[in-house]
PDB file of C-alpha atoms and ligand atoms in Angstrom:
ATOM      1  CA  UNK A   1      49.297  14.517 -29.987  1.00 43.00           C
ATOM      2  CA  UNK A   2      47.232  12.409 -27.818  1.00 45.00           C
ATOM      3  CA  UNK A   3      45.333  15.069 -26.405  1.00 45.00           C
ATOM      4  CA  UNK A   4      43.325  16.277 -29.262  1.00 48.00           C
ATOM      5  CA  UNK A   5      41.516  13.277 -30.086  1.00 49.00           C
ATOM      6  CA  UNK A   6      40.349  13.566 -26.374  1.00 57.00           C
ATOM      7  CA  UNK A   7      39.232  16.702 -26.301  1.00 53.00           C
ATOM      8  CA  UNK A   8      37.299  15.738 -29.196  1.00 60.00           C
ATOM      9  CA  UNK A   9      36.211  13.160 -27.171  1.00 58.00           C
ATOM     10  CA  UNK A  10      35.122  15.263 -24.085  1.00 51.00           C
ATOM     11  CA  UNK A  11      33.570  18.301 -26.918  1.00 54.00           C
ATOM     12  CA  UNK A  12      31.121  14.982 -28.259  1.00 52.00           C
ATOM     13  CA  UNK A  13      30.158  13.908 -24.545  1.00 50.00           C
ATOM     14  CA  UNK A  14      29.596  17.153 -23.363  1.00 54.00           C
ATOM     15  CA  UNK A  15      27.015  17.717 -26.229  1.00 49.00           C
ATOM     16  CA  UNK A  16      25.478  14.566 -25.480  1.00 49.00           C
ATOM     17  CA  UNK A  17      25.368  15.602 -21.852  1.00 49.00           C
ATOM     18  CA  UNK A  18      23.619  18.968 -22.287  1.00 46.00           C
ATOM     19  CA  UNK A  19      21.553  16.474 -24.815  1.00 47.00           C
ATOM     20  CA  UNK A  20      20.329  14.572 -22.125  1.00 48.00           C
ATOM     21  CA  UNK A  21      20.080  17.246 -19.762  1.00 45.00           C
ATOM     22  CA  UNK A  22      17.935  19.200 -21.630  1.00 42.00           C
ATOM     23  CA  UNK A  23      15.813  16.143 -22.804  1.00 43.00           C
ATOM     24  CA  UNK A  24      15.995  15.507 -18.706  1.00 41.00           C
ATOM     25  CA  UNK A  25      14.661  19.237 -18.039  1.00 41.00           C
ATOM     26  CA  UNK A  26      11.394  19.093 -19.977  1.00 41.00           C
ATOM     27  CA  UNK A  27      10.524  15.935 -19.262  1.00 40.00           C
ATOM     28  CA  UNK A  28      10.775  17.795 -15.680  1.00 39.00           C
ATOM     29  CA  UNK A  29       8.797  20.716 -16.529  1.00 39.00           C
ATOM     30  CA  UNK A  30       5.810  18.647 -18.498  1.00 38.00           C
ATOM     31  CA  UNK A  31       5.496  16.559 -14.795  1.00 36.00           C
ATOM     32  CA  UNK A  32       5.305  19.892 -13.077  1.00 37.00           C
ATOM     33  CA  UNK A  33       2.809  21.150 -15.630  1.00 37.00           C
ATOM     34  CA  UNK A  34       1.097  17.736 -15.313  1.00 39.00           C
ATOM     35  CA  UNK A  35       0.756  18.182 -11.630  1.00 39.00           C
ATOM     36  CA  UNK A  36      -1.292  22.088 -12.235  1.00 37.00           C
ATOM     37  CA  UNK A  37      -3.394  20.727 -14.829  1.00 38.00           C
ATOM     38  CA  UNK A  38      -6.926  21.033 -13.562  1.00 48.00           C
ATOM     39  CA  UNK A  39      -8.951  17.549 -14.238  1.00 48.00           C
ATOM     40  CA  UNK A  40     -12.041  20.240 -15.003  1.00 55.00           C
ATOM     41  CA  UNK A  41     -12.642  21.667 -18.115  1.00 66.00           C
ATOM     42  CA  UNK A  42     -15.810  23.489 -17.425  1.00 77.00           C
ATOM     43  CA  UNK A  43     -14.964  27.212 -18.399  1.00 77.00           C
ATOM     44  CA  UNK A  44     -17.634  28.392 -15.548  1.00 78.00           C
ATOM     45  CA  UNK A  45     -16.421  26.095 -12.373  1.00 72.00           C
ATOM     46  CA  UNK A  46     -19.928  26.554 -11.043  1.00 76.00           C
ATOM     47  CA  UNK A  47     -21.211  24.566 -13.725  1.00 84.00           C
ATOM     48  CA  UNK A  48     -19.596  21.537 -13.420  1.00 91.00           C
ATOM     49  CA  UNK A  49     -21.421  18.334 -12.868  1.00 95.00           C
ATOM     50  CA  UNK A  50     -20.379  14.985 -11.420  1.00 97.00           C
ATOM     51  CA  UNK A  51     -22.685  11.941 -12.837  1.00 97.00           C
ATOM     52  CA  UNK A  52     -23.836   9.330 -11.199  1.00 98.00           C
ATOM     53  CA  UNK A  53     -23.744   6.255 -12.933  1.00 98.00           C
ATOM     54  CA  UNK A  54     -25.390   2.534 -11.948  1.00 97.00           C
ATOM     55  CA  UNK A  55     -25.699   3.768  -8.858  1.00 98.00           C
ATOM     56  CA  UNK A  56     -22.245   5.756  -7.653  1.00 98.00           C
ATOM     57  CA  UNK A  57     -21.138   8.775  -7.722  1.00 98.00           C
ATOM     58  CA  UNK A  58     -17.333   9.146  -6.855  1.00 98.00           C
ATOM     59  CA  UNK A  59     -15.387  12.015  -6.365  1.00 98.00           C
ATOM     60  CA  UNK A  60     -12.262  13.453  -5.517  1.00 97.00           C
ATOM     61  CA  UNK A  61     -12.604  16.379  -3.272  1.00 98.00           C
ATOM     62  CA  UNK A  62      -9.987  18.019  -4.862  1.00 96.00           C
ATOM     63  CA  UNK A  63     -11.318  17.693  -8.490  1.00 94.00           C
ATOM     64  CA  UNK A  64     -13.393  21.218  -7.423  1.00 91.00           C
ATOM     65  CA  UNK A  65     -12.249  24.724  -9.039  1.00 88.00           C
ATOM     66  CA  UNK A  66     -13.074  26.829  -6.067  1.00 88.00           C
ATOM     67  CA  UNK A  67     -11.754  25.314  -2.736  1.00 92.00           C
ATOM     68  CA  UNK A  68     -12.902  28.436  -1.080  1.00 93.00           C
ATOM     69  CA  UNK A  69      -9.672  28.689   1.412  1.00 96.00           C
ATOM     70  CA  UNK A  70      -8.933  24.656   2.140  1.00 98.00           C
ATOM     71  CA  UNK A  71      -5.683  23.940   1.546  1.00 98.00           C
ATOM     72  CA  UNK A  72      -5.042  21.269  -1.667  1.00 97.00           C
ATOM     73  CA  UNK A  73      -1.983  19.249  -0.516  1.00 97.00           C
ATOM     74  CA  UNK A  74      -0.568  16.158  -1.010  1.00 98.00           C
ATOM     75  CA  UNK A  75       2.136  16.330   2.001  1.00 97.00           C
ATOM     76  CA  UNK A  76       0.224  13.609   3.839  1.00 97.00           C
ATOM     77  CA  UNK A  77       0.705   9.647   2.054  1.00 97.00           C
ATOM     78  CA  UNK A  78      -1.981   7.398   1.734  1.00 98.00           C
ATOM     79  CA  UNK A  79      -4.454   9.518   0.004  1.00 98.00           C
ATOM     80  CA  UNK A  80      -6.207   9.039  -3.218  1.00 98.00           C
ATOM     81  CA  UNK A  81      -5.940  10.976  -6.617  1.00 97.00           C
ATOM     82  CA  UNK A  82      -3.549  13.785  -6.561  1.00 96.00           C
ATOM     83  CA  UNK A  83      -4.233  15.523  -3.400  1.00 97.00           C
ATOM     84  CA  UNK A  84      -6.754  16.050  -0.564  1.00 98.00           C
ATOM     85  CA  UNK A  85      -7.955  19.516   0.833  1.00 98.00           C
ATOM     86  CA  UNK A  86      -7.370  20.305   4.198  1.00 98.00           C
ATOM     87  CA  UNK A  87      -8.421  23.407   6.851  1.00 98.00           C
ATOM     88  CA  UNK A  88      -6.273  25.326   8.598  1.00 98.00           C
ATOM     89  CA  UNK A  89      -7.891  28.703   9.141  1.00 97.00           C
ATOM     90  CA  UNK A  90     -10.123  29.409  11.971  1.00 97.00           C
ATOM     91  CA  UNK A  91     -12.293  26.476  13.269  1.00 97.00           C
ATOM     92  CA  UNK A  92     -16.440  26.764  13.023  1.00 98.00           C
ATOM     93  CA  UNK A  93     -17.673  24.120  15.510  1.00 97.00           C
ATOM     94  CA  UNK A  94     -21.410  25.908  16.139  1.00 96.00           C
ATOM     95  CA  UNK A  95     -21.532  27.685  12.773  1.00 98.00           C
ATOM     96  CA  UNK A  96     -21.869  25.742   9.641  1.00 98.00           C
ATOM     97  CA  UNK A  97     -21.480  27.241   5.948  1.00 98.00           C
ATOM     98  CA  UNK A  98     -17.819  28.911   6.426  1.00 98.00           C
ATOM     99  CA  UNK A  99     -15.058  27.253   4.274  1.00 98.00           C
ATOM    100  CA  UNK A 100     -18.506  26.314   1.383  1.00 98.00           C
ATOM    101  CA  UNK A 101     -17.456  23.541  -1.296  1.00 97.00           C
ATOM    102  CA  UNK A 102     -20.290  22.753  -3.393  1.00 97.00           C
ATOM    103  CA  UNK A 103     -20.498  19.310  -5.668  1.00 97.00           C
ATOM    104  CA  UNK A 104     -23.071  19.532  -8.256  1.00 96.00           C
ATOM    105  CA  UNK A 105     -24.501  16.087  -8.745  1.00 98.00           C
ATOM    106  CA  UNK A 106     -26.547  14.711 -11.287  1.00 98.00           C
ATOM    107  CA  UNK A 107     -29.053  11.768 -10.218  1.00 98.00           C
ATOM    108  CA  UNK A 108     -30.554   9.381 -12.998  1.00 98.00           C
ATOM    109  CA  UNK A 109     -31.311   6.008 -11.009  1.00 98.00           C
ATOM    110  CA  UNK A 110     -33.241   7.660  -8.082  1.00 98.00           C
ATOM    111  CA  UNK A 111     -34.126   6.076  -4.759  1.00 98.00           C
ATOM    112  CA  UNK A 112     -31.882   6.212  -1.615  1.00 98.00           C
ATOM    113  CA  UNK A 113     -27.713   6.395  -1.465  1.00 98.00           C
ATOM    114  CA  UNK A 114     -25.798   5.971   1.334  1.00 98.00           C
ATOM    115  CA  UNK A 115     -23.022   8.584   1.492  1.00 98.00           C
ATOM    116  CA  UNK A 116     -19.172   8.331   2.943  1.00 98.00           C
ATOM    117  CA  UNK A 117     -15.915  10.132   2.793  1.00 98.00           C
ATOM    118  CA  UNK A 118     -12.875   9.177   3.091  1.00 98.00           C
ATOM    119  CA  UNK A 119     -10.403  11.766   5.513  1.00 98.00           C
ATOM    120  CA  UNK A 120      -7.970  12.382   8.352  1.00 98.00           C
ATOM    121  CA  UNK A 121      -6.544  13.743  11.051  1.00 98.00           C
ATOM    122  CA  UNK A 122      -3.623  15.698  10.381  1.00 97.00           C
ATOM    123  CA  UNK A 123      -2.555  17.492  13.463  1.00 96.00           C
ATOM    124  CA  UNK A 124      -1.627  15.454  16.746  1.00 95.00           C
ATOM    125  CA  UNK A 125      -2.195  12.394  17.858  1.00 96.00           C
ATOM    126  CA  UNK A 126      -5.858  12.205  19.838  1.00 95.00           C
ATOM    127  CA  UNK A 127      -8.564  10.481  17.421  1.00 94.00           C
ATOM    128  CA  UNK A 128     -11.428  12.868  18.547  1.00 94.00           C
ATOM    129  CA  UNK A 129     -10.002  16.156  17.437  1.00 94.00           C
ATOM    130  CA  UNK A 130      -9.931  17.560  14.177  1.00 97.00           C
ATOM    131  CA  UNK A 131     -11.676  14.723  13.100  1.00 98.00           C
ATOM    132  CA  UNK A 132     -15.194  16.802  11.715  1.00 98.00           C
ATOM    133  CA  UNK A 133     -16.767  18.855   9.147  1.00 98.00           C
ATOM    134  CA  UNK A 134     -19.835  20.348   8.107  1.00 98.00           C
ATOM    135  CA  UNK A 135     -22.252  18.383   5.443  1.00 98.00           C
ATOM    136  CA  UNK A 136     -25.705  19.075   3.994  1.00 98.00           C
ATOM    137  CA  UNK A 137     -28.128  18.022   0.633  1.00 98.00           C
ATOM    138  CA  UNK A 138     -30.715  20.651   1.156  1.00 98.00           C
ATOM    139  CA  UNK A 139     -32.229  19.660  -2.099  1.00 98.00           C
ATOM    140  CA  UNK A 140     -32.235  16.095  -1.666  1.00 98.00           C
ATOM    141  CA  UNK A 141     -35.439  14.721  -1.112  1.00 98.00           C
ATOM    142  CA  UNK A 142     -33.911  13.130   2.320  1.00 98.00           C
ATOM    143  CA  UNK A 143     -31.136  13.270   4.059  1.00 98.00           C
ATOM    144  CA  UNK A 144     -30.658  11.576   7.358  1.00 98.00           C
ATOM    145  CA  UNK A 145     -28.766   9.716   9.966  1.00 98.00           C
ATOM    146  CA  UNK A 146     -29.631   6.064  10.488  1.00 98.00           C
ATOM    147  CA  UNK A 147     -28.372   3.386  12.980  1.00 98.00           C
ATOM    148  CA  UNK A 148     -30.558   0.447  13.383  1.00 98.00           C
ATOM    149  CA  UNK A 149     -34.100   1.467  13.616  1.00 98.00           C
ATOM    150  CA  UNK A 150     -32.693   4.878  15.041  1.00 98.00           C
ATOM    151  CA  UNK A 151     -32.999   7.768  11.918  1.00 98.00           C
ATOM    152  CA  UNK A 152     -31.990  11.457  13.020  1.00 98.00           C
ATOM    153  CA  UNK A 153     -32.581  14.496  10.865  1.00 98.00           C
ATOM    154  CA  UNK A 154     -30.315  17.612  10.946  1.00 98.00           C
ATOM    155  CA  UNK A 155     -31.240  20.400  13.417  1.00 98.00           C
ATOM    156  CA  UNK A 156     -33.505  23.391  11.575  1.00 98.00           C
ATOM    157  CA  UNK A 157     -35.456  21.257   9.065  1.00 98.00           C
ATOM    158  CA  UNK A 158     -38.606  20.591  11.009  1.00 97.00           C
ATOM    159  CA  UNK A 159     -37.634  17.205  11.788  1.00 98.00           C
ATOM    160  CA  UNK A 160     -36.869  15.386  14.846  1.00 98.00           C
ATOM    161  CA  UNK A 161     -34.960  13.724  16.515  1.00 98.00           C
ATOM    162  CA  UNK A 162     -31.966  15.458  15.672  1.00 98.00           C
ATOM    163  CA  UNK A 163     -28.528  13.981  16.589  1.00 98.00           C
ATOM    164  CA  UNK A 164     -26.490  13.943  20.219  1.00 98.00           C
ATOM    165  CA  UNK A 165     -24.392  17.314  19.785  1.00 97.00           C
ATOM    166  CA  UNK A 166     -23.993  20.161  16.762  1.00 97.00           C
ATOM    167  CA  UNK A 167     -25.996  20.492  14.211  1.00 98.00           C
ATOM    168  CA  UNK A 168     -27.514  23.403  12.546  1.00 98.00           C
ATOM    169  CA  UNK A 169     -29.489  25.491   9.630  1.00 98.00           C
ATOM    170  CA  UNK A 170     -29.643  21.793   7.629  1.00 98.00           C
ATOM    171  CA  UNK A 171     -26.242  20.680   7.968  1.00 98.00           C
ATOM    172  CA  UNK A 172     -25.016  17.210   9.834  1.00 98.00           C
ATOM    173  CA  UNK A 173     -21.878  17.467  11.608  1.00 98.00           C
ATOM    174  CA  UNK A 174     -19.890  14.256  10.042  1.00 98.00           C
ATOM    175  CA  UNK A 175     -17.037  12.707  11.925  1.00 98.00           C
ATOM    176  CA  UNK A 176     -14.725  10.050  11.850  1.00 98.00           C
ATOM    177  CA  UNK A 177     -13.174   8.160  14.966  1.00 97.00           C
ATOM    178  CA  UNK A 178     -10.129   5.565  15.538  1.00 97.00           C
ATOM    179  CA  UNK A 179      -6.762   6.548  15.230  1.00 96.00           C
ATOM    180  CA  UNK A 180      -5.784   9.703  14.111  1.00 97.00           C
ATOM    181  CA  UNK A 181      -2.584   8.566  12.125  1.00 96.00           C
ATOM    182  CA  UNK A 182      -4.899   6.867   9.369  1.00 97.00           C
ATOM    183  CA  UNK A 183      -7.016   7.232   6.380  1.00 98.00           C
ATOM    184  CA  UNK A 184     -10.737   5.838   6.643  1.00 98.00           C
ATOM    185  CA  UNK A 185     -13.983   5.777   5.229  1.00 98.00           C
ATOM    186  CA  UNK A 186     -16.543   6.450   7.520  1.00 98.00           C
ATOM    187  CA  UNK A 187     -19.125   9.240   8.167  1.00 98.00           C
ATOM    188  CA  UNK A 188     -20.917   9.282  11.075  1.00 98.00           C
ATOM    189  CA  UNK A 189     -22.871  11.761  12.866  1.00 98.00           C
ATOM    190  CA  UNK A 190     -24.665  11.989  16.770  1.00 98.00           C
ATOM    191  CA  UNK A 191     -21.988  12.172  19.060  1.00 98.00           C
ATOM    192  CA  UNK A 192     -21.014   8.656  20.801  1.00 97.00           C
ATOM    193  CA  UNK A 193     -23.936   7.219  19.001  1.00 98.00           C
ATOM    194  CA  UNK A 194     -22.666   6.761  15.273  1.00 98.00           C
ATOM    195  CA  UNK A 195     -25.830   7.295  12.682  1.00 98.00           C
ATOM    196  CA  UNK A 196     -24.834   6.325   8.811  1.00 98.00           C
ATOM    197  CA  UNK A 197     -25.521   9.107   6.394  1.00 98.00           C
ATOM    198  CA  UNK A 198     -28.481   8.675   3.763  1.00 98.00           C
ATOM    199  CA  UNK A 199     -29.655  10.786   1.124  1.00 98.00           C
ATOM    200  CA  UNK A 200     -32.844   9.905  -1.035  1.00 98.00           C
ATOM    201  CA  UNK A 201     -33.167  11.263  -4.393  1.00 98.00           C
ATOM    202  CA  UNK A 202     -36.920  10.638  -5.416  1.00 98.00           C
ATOM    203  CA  UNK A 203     -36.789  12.094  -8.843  1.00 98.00           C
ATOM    204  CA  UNK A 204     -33.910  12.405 -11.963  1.00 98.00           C
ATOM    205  CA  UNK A 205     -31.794  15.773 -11.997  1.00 98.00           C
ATOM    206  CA  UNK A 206     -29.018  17.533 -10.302  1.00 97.00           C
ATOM    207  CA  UNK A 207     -28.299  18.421  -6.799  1.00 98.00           C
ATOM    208  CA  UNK A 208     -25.819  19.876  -4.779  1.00 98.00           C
ATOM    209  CA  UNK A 209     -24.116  18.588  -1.959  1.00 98.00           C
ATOM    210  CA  UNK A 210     -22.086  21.425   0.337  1.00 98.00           C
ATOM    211  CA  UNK A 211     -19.142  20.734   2.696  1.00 98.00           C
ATOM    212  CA  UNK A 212     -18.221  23.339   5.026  1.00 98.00           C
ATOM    213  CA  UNK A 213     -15.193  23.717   7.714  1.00 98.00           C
ATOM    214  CA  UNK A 214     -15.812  22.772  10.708  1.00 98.00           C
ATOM    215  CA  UNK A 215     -12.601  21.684  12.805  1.00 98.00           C
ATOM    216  CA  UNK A 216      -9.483  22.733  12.020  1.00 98.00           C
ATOM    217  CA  UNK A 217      -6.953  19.924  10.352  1.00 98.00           C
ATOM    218  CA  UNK A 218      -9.619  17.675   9.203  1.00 98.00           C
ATOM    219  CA  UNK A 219      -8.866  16.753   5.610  1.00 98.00           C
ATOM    220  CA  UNK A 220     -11.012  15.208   3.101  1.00 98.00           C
ATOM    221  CA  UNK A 221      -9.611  12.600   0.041  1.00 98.00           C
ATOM    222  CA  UNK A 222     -13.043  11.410  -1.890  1.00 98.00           C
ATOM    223  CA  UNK A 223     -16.634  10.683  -1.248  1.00 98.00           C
ATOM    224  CA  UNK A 224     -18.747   8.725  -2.179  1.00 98.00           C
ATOM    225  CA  UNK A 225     -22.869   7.742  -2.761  1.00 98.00           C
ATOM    226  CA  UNK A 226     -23.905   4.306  -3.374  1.00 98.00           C
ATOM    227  CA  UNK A 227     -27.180   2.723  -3.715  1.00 98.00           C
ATOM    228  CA  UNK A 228     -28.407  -0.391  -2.242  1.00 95.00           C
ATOM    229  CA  UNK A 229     -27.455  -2.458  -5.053  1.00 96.00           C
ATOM    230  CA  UNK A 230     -23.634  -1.482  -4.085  1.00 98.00           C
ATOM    231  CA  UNK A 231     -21.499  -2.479  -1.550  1.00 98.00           C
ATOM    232  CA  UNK A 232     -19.129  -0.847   0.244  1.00 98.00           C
ATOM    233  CA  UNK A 233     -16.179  -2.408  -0.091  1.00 97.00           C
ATOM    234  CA  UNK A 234     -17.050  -1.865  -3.897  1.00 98.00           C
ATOM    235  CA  UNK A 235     -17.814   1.642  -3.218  1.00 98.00           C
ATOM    236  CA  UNK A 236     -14.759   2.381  -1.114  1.00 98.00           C
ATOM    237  CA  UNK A 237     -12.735   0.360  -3.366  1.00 98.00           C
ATOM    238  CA  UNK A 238      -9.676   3.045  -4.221  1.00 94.00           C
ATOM    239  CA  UNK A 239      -9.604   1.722  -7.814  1.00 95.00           C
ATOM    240  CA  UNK A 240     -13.455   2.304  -8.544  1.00 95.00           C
ATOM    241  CA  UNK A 241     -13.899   4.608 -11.923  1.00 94.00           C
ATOM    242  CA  UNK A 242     -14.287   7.998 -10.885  1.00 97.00           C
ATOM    243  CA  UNK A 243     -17.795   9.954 -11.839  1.00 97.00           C
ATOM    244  CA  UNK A 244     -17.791  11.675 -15.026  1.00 95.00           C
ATOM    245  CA  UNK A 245     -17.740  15.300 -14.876  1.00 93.00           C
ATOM    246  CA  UNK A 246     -19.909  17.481 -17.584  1.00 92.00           C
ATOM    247  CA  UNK A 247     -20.312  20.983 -18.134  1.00 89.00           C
ATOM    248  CA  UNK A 248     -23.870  22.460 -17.727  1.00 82.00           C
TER     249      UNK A 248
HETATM  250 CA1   CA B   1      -8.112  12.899  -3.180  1.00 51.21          CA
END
């Protein structure tokens, strides 16, 4: 007699239970679809614009469709949005333009920006090693190192001086140094003589900016370009608004 209210009992919790568990399973699989949606709606990825806006552009490097054989990951804490890209096929320390990511940007407040990224080391434990990759603006109307009253150009261009180690065809080699266990904002380029990157925009419309691999386990979070009337710590700040993107 008394056990037939309780299977009752365990027939009602069990349906409740798969209940739940079900309920429990998609809210599983809409995070997992959440996690694959792709910020960009652009149906042709090439035409995908970032805009700039008072003055910044910001970016997640991962927001691209094509990231042309960098890994996206998200293994490594500390990074911004939802992931970072990272390279781990063969390393190109003399020949820039292998590994190409391409940010289309769209300039209305011309004049000059200064650009950083923000990126790691994520192999070993030396600061000076996989610490690099390739960037260039060849449609900017400017883009050079600066330090002081010290401005180098990138190798190729027809201007001089060029930095203290690689650069080629247009393209700065960009590096970060201090520890390798860290996030940081800082590009830099001229070996043991740190330039800051600038890029001048002298008239309203879209450019590109290209990446390219350099050393192997370098990994980049976000960039940014920020005009005079910006400050860094504003710039770098991790809760900034992103840039819009567009479609062309
Ligand atoms: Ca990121």
């Amino acid at each position: 007699m008394k056990t037939t209210p309780n299977i009752s009992k365990l027939f009602i919790l069990s349906i409740i239970a798969l209940f739940y568990a079900c309920s429990s399973d998609n809210d599983n699989n809409n995070e997992s679809e959440d996690d694959t949606i792709d910020p960009i709606a652009c149906e042709n990825p090439d035409s995908t614009i970032y805009e700039e806006k008072d003055g910044l552009v910001a970016v997640e490097f991962e927001s691209i469709k094509d990231h042309n054989d960098w890994i996206k990951e998200n293994t490594t804490a500390g990074f911004l949005g939802t992931h970072y890209l990272v390279w781990k096929d063969n390393q190109f320390l003399n020949a820039p333009g292998n590994g190409l990511l391409t940010y289309k940007i769209k300039i209305s407040n011309t004049g000059v920006y200064r650009f950083m990224w923000r990126s790691r080391i994520t192999n070993g434990t030396s600061g000076s090693e996989h610490n690099d990759s390739w960037l260039r603006f060849a449609d900017a109307s400017r883009f050079y190192g600066k330090k002081g009253e010290s401005i180098v150009y990138p190798a190729d261009t027809g201007q001089s001086p060029t930095p203290n180690g690689s650069s080629k065809d247009g393209w700065f080699k960009i590096y970060k140094s201090g520890p390798a266990d860290q996030w940081k904002w800082q590009s830099s380029t001229s070996d043991n003589d740190a330039h800051d990157i600038f890029v001048e925009f002298d008239t309203p419309g879209t450019y590109t900016m290209e990446v390219s691999a350099r050393s192997t386990f370098h990994a980049l979070d976000r960039f940014v370009l920020f005009s005079e009337n910006i400050t860094q710590s504003d710039a770098t700040d991790e809760t900034i608004l992103l840039s819009e993107i567009t479609c062309d």
